[in-house]
């Protein structure tokens, strides 16, 4: 969709970004929490996301796995946001509520509308109000965008209903986060960029 934005326009608006201070993981109402490990076999933390997982390819969600989930965790929640979005708020690329509260993984392509893919959690609404994975689609010339994959381990907390949005999820998580992990991938259009490094192999 945004691949047709003129390069000169994207470049002129490089300084217009939502900001990392608006990411879910830094919101003060979530309180303090321990760290857990969130990684991907497809890209390293801070590395470039392969086109396969973006709007320049098939646009499937990348594989993820996590370890270090603390005792007492009742569920995990994944929120993926782009704080470099040309918008007042980060663009939400995925919300997955009610993942099992243990070490685990999401396979490639698992973040799809409920009933169409892996039934390991309730897939919520992205910024286009659809369920599932919204592939990275930065404007040409706007520079590198950072995609924050944020995984939260929650103790007992309120329910949010089916297909929750980011706002409802963050509100329900407030004061109930036991641990969280952050994995950041990058993507850009019209900029020189290397592919590597690649991510981690999933544990056996």
mmCIF file of N, CA, C and O in Angstrom, residues 89-161:
data_model
loop_
_atom_site.group_PDB
_atom_site.id
_atom_site.type_symbol
_atom_site.label_atom_id
_atom_site.label_comp_id
_atom_site.label_asym_id
_atom_site.label_seq_id
_atom_site.Cartn_x
_atom_site.Cartn_y
_atom_site.Cartn_z
ATOM 1 N N UNK A 89 0.424 7.714 16.623
ATOM 2 C CA UNK A 89 0.638 6.551 17.483
ATOM 3 C C UNK A 89 1.348 5.464 16.687
ATOM 4 O O UNK A 89 1.245 5.408 15.457
ATOM 5 N N UNK A 90 2.084 4.564 17.362
ATOM 6 C CA UNK A 90 2.687 3.444 16.639
ATOM 7 C C UNK A 90 1.636 2.629 15.890
ATOM 8 O O UNK A 90 0.507 2.469 16.362
ATOM 9 N N UNK A 91 2.015 2.129 14.732
ATOM 10 C CA UNK A 91 1.139 1.229 13.992
ATOM 11 C C UNK A 91 1.194 -0.149 14.644
ATOM 12 O O UNK A 91 2.279 -0.670 14.914
ATOM 13 N N UNK A 92 0.035 -0.713 14.916
ATOM 14 C CA UNK A 92 -0.057 -2.042 15.530
ATOM 15 C C UNK A 92 -0.084 -3.087 14.419
ATOM 16 O O UNK A 92 -0.990 -3.108 13.590
ATOM 17 N N UNK A 93 0.918 -3.970 14.426
ATOM 18 C CA UNK A 93 1.019 -4.999 13.392
ATOM 19 C C UNK A 93 0.432 -6.327 13.830
ATOM 20 O O UNK A 93 0.089 -7.151 12.980
ATOM 21 N N UNK A 94 0.328 -6.543 15.130
ATOM 22 C CA UNK A 94 -0.279 -7.785 15.617
ATOM 23 C C UNK A 94 -0.583 -7.667 17.099
ATOM 24 O O UNK A 94 0.141 -7.016 17.855
ATOM 25 N N UNK A 95 -1.678 -8.317 17.495
ATOM 26 C CA UNK A 95 -2.033 -8.519 18.901
ATOM 27 C C UNK A 95 -2.459 -9.978 19.033
ATOM 28 O O UNK A 95 -3.341 -10.436 18.295
ATOM 29 N N UNK A 96 -1.807 -10.702 19.935
ATOM 30 C CA UNK A 96 -2.231 -12.080 20.222
ATOM 31 C C UNK A 96 -2.402 -12.198 21.727
ATOM 32 O O UNK A 96 -1.446 -12.058 22.491
ATOM 33 N N UNK A 97 -3.619 -12.448 22.158
ATOM 34 C CA UNK A 97 -3.992 -12.521 23.568
ATOM 35 C C UNK A 97 -4.173 -13.982 23.965
ATOM 36 O O UNK A 97 -4.626 -14.803 23.161
ATOM 37 N N UNK A 98 -3.812 -14.315 25.198
ATOM 38 C CA UNK A 98 -4.108 -15.632 25.774
ATOM 39 C C UNK A 98 -3.274 -16.766 25.191
ATOM 40 O O UNK A 98 -3.763 -17.891 25.030
ATOM 41 N N UNK A 99 -1.994 -16.495 24.899
ATOM 42 C CA UNK A 99 -1.075 -17.585 24.585
ATOM 43 C C UNK A 99 -0.810 -18.382 25.858
ATOM 44 O O UNK A 99 -0.868 -17.832 26.959
ATOM 45 N N UNK A 100 -0.489 -19.670 25.758
ATOM 46 C CA UNK A 100 -0.223 -20.479 26.957
ATOM 47 C C UNK A 100 0.904 -19.879 27.805
ATOM 48 O O UNK A 100 1.898 -19.373 27.264
ATOM 49 N N UNK A 101 0.744 -19.940 29.113
ATOM 50 C CA UNK A 101 1.673 -19.309 30.034
ATOM 51 C C UNK A 101 2.916 -20.113 30.318
ATOM 52 O O UNK A 101 3.202 -20.433 31.488
ATOM 53 N N UNK A 102 3.674 -20.465 29.277
ATOM 54 C CA UNK A 102 4.883 -21.278 29.427
ATOM 55 C C UNK A 102 5.823 -20.975 28.275
ATOM 56 O O UNK A 102 5.455 -20.294 27.313
ATOM 57 N N UNK A 103 7.065 -21.480 28.373
ATOM 58 C CA UNK A 103 7.987 -21.361 27.248
ATOM 59 C C UNK A 103 7.331 -21.971 26.016
ATOM 60 O O UNK A 103 6.652 -23.002 26.106
ATOM 61 N N UNK A 104 7.547 -21.343 24.856
ATOM 62 C CA UNK A 104 6.880 -21.855 23.658
ATOM 63 C C UNK A 104 7.292 -21.121 22.405
ATOM 64 O O UNK A 104 8.342 -20.473 22.359
ATOM 65 N N UNK A 105 6.443 -21.198 21.397
ATOM 66 C CA UNK A 105 6.774 -20.605 20.108
ATOM 67 C C UNK A 105 5.517 -20.344 19.286
ATOM 68 O O UNK A 105 4.438 -20.894 19.557
ATOM 69 N N UNK A 106 5.693 -19.479 18.296
ATOM 70 C CA UNK A 106 4.715 -19.290 17.237
ATOM 71 C C UNK A 106 5.416 -19.626 15.929
ATOM 72 O O UNK A 106 6.488 -19.077 15.633
ATOM 73 N N UNK A 107 4.849 -20.523 15.153
ATOM 74 C CA UNK A 107 5.445 -20.914 13.885
ATOM 75 C C UNK A 107 5.276 -19.809 12.850
ATOM 76 O O UNK A 107 4.436 -18.908 12.992
ATOM 77 N N UNK A 108 6.061 -19.866 11.801
ATOM 78 C CA UNK A 108 5.894 -18.925 10.689
ATOM 79 C C UNK A 108 4.459 -18.983 10.179
ATOM 80 O O UNK A 108 3.887 -20.050 9.980
ATOM 81 N N UNK A 109 3.878 -17.812 9.991
ATOM 82 C CA UNK A 109 2.521 -17.722 9.457
ATOM 83 C C UNK A 109 1.420 -17.999 10.447
ATOM 84 O O UNK A 109 0.242 -18.064 10.077
ATOM 85 N N UNK A 110 1.750 -18.140 11.740
ATOM 86 C CA UNK A 110 0.742 -18.510 12.738
ATOM 87 C C UNK A 110 -0.203 -17.374 13.096
ATOM 88 O O UNK A 110 -1.308 -17.624 13.572
ATOM 89 N N UNK A 111 0.213 -16.128 12.899
ATOM 90 C CA UNK A 111 -0.638 -15.002 13.299
ATOM 91 C C UNK A 111 -1.592 -14.680 12.153
ATOM 92 O O UNK A 111 -1.304 -13.900 11.246
ATOM 93 N N UNK A 112 -2.733 -15.343 12.180
ATOM 94 C CA UNK A 112 -3.771 -15.143 11.170
ATOM 95 C C UNK A 112 -5.102 -14.949 11.885
ATOM 96 O O UNK A 112 -5.204 -15.131 13.100
ATOM 97 N N UNK A 113 -6.107 -14.581 11.139
ATOM 98 C CA UNK A 113 -7.433 -14.406 11.725
ATOM 99 C C UNK A 113 -7.858 -15.696 12.426
ATOM 100 O O UNK A 113 -7.556 -16.798 11.966
ATOM 101 N N UNK A 114 -8.541 -15.569 13.550
ATOM 102 C CA UNK A 114 -8.982 -16.737 14.316
ATOM 103 C C UNK A 114 -9.749 -17.701 13.410
ATOM 104 O O UNK A 114 -10.612 -17.303 12.636
ATOM 105 N N UNK A 115 -9.409 -18.962 13.535
ATOM 106 C CA UNK A 115 -10.063 -19.983 12.729
ATOM 107 C C UNK A 115 -9.340 -20.291 11.439
ATOM 108 O O UNK A 115 -9.651 -21.267 10.780
ATOM 109 N N UNK A 116 -8.335 -19.445 11.089
ATOM 110 C CA UNK A 116 -7.633 -19.661 9.825
ATOM 111 C C UNK A 116 -6.213 -20.144 10.020
ATOM 112 O O UNK A 116 -5.524 -20.451 9.060
ATOM 113 N N UNK A 117 -5.747 -20.222 11.248
ATOM 114 C CA UNK A 117 -4.365 -20.620 11.467
ATOM 115 C C UNK A 117 -4.194 -21.335 12.786
ATOM 116 O O UNK A 117 -5.048 -22.104 13.218
ATOM 117 N N UNK A 118 -3.078 -21.056 13.452
ATOM 118 C CA UNK A 118 -2.737 -21.702 14.712
ATOM 119 C C UNK A 118 -3.650 -21.185 15.818
ATOM 120 O O UNK A 118 -3.658 -20.000 16.117
ATOM 121 N N UNK A 119 -4.417 -22.065 16.424
ATOM 122 C CA UNK A 119 -5.379 -21.667 17.455
ATOM 123 C C UNK A 119 -4.734 -21.579 18.840
ATOM 124 O O UNK A 119 -5.310 -22.004 19.836
ATOM 125 N N UNK A 120 -3.524 -21.011 18.910
ATOM 126 C CA UNK A 120 -2.816 -20.975 20.188
ATOM 127 C C UNK A 120 -3.127 -19.726 20.998
ATOM 128 O O UNK A 120 -2.619 -19.561 22.095
ATOM 129 N N UNK A 121 -3.936 -18.844 20.497
ATOM 130 C CA UNK A 121 -4.302 -17.637 21.227
ATOM 131 C C UNK A 121 -5.380 -16.899 20.467
ATOM 132 O O UNK A 121 -5.688 -17.226 19.321
ATOM 133 N N UNK A 122 -5.963 -15.901 21.099
ATOM 134 C CA UNK A 122 -6.978 -15.089 20.443
ATOM 135 C C UNK A 122 -6.277 -13.969 19.693
ATOM 136 O O UNK A 122 -5.660 -13.085 20.294
ATOM 137 N N UNK A 123 -6.333 -13.994 18.375
ATOM 138 C CA UNK A 123 -5.685 -12.983 17.564
ATOM 139 C C UNK A 123 -6.572 -11.736 17.524
ATOM 140 O O UNK A 123 -7.731 -11.790 17.118
ATOM 141 N N UNK A 124 -5.992 -10.616 17.975
ATOM 142 C CA UNK A 124 -6.744 -9.373 18.054
ATOM 143 C C UNK A 124 -6.606 -8.519 16.804
ATOM 144 O O UNK A 124 -6.109 -8.965 15.767
ATOM 145 N N UNK A 125 -7.017 -7.264 16.931
ATOM 146 C CA UNK A 125 -7.081 -6.350 15.787
ATOM 147 C C UNK A 125 -5.785 -5.562 15.632
ATOM 148 O O UNK A 125 -5.228 -5.044 16.594
ATOM 149 N N UNK A 126 -5.336 -5.439 14.385
ATOM 150 C CA UNK A 126 -4.201 -4.584 14.069
ATOM 151 C C UNK A 126 -4.699 -3.173 13.731
ATOM 152 O O UNK A 126 -5.892 -2.876 13.887
ATOM 153 N N UNK A 127 -3.810 -2.306 13.261
ATOM 154 C CA UNK A 127 -4.188 -0.918 13.017
ATOM 155 C C UNK A 127 -5.128 -0.728 11.833
ATOM 156 O O UNK A 127 -5.696 0.348 11.668
ATOM 157 N N UNK A 128 -5.295 -1.760 11.007
ATOM 158 C CA UNK A 128 -6.277 -1.692 9.921
ATOM 159 C C UNK A 128 -7.589 -2.344 10.330
ATOM 160 O O UNK A 128 -8.445 -2.612 9.487
ATOM 161 N N UNK A 129 -7.730 -2.601 11.651
ATOM 162 C CA UNK A 129 -8.956 -3.160 12.244
ATOM 163 C C UNK A 129 -9.249 -4.577 11.776
ATOM 164 O O UNK A 129 -10.379 -5.057 11.911
ATOM 165 N N UNK A 130 -8.256 -5.254 11.235
ATOM 166 C CA UNK A 130 -8.408 -6.657 10.859
ATOM 167 C C UNK A 130 -7.672 -7.546 11.837
ATOM 168 O O UNK A 130 -6.759 -7.108 12.535
ATOM 169 N N UNK A 131 -8.083 -8.802 11.907
ATOM 170 C CA UNK A 131 -7.363 -9.773 12.717
ATOM 171 C C UNK A 131 -6.154 -10.273 11.933
ATOM 172 O O UNK A 131 -6.198 -10.416 10.715
ATOM 173 N N UNK A 132 -5.083 -10.570 12.658
ATOM 174 C CA UNK A 132 -3.930 -11.186 12.022
ATOM 175 C C UNK A 132 -2.738 -10.263 11.907
ATOM 176 O O UNK A 132 -2.688 -9.182 12.492
ATOM 177 N N UNK A 133 -1.761 -10.699 11.143
ATOM 178 C CA UNK A 133 -0.484 -10.026 10.956
ATOM 179 C C UNK A 133 -0.604 -8.953 9.880
ATOM 180 O O UNK A 133 -1.047 -9.224 8.766
ATOM 181 N N UNK A 134 -0.225 -7.722 10.228
ATOM 182 C CA UNK A 134 -0.170 -6.617 9.276
ATOM 183 C C UNK A 134 1.291 -6.478 8.857
ATOM 184 O O UNK A 134 2.127 -6.034 9.641
ATOM 185 N N UNK A 135 1.653 -6.859 7.636
ATOM 186 C CA UNK A 135 3.066 -6.883 7.247
ATOM 187 C C UNK A 135 3.691 -5.488 7.249
ATOM 188 O O UNK A 135 3.018 -4.497 6.922
ATOM 189 N N UNK A 136 4.968 -5.381 7.626
ATOM 190 C CA UNK A 136 5.672 -4.097 7.544
ATOM 191 C C UNK A 136 5.571 -3.506 6.137
ATOM 192 O O UNK A 136 5.767 -4.219 5.146
ATOM 193 N N UNK A 137 5.290 -2.209 6.080
ATOM 194 C CA UNK A 137 5.007 -1.543 4.808
ATOM 195 C C UNK A 137 5.433 -0.076 4.900
ATOM 196 O O UNK A 137 4.621 0.827 4.714
ATOM 197 N N UNK A 138 6.718 0.197 5.200
ATOM 198 C CA UNK A 138 7.131 1.586 5.406
ATOM 199 C C UNK A 138 7.154 2.386 4.108
ATOM 200 O O UNK A 138 7.387 1.817 3.029
ATOM 201 N N UNK A 139 6.938 3.698 4.170
ATOM 202 C CA UNK A 139 7.005 4.516 2.959
ATOM 203 C C UNK A 139 8.426 4.574 2.408
ATOM 204 O O UNK A 139 9.386 4.668 3.179
ATOM 205 N N UNK A 140 8.607 4.512 1.093
ATOM 206 C CA UNK A 140 9.950 4.667 0.513
ATOM 207 C C UNK A 140 10.572 5.997 0.931
ATOM 208 O O UNK A 140 9.890 7.030 0.971
ATOM 209 N N UNK A 141 11.845 5.961 1.260
ATOM 210 C CA UNK A 141 12.555 7.182 1.610
ATOM 211 C C UNK A 141 12.377 7.652 3.035
ATOM 212 O O UNK A 141 13.027 8.617 3.452
ATOM 213 N N UNK A 142 11.511 7.000 3.803
ATOM 214 C CA UNK A 142 11.245 7.446 5.179
ATOM 215 C C UNK A 142 12.312 6.968 6.152
ATOM 216 O O UNK A 142 12.296 7.336 7.319
ATOM 217 N N UNK A 143 13.235 6.150 5.680
ATOM 218 C CA UNK A 143 14.288 5.642 6.551
ATOM 219 C C UNK A 143 13.909 4.321 7.181
ATOM 220 O O UNK A 143 12.864 3.729 6.898
ATOM 221 N N UNK A 144 14.775 3.873 8.066
ATOM 222 C CA UNK A 144 14.591 2.576 8.711
ATOM 223 C C UNK A 144 13.459 2.624 9.731
ATOM 224 O O UNK A 144 13.393 3.545 10.533
ATOM 225 N N UNK A 145 12.595 1.637 9.673
ATOM 226 C CA UNK A 145 11.532 1.483 10.668
ATOM 227 C C UNK A 145 11.888 0.323 11.587
ATOM 228 O O UNK A 145 12.446 -0.682 11.153
ATOM 229 N N UNK A 146 11.559 0.477 12.859
ATOM 230 C CA UNK A 146 11.824 -0.550 13.867
ATOM 231 C C UNK A 146 10.503 -1.205 14.270
ATOM 232 O O UNK A 146 9.542 -0.496 14.605
ATOM 233 N N UNK A 147 10.479 -2.530 14.231
ATOM 234 C CA UNK A 147 9.265 -3.279 14.550
ATOM 235 C C UNK A 147 9.492 -3.991 15.879
ATOM 236 O O UNK A 147 10.335 -4.888 15.982
ATOM 237 N N UNK A 148 8.763 -3.546 16.903
ATOM 238 C CA UNK A 148 8.959 -4.012 18.279
ATOM 239 C C UNK A 148 8.012 -5.166 18.573
ATOM 240 O O UNK A 148 6.791 -4.974 18.685
ATOM 241 N N UNK A 149 8.581 -6.360 18.701
ATOM 242 C CA UNK A 149 7.836 -7.546 19.095
ATOM 243 C C UNK A 149 7.917 -7.619 20.621
ATOM 244 O O UNK A 149 8.985 -7.836 21.190
ATOM 245 N N UNK A 150 6.798 -7.393 21.301
ATOM 246 C CA UNK A 150 6.755 -7.295 22.758
ATOM 247 C C UNK A 150 5.910 -8.434 23.316
ATOM 248 O O UNK A 150 4.731 -8.571 22.978
ATOM 249 N N UNK A 151 6.535 -9.269 24.150
ATOM 250 C CA UNK A 151 5.842 -10.426 24.720
ATOM 251 C C UNK A 151 5.731 -10.228 26.228
ATOM 252 O O UNK A 151 6.733 -9.998 26.909
ATOM 253 N N UNK A 152 4.518 -10.336 26.750
ATOM 254 C CA UNK A 152 4.240 -10.077 28.157
ATOM 255 C C UNK A 152 3.745 -11.350 28.844
ATOM 256 O O UNK A 152 2.839 -12.019 28.335
ATOM 257 N N UNK A 153 4.333 -11.664 29.993
ATOM 258 C CA UNK A 153 3.858 -12.762 30.842
ATOM 259 C C UNK A 153 2.971 -12.161 31.920
ATOM 260 O O UNK A 153 3.400 -11.268 32.660
ATOM 261 N N UNK A 154 1.729 -12.626 32.009
ATOM 262 C CA UNK A 154 0.748 -12.030 32.906
ATOM 263 C C UNK A 154 0.314 -12.998 34.002
ATOM 264 O O UNK A 154 0.123 -14.188 33.750
ATOM 265 N N UNK A 155 0.130 -12.457 35.201
ATOM 266 C CA UNK A 155 -0.553 -13.168 36.257
ATOM 267 C C UNK A 155 -2.054 -13.015 36.063
ATOM 268 O O UNK A 155 -2.519 -12.627 34.979
ATOM 269 N N UNK A 156 -2.867 -13.302 37.082
ATOM 270 C CA UNK A 156 -4.320 -13.125 36.956
ATOM 271 C C UNK A 156 -4.650 -11.687 36.556
ATOM 272 O O UNK A 156 -4.116 -10.737 37.117
ATOM 273 N N UNK A 157 -5.518 -11.550 35.565
ATOM 274 C CA UNK A 157 -5.882 -10.219 35.074
ATOM 275 C C UNK A 157 -7.261 -10.290 34.425
ATOM 276 O O UNK A 157 -7.769 -11.373 34.141
ATOM 277 N N UNK A 158 -7.885 -9.124 34.172
ATOM 278 C CA UNK A 158 -9.218 -9.119 33.563
ATOM 279 C C UNK A 158 -9.213 -9.698 32.152
ATOM 280 O O UNK A 158 -8.197 -9.671 31.454
ATOM 281 N N UNK A 159 -10.330 -10.220 31.731
ATOM 282 C CA UNK A 159 -10.499 -10.668 30.355
ATOM 283 C C UNK A 159 -10.777 -9.463 29.449
ATOM 284 O O UNK A 159 -11.203 -8.407 29.920
ATOM 285 N N UNK A 160 -10.544 -9.648 28.153
ATOM 286 C CA UNK A 160 -10.741 -8.534 27.215
ATOM 287 C C UNK A 160 -11.750 -8.857 26.120
ATOM 288 O O UNK A 160 -12.006 -8.022 25.256
ATOM 289 N N UNK A 161 -12.326 -10.047 26.134
ATOM 290 C CA UNK A 161 -13.270 -10.416 25.087
ATOM 291 C C UNK A 161 -12.545 -10.888 23.839
ATOM 292 O O UNK A 161 -11.319 -10.973 23.799
#
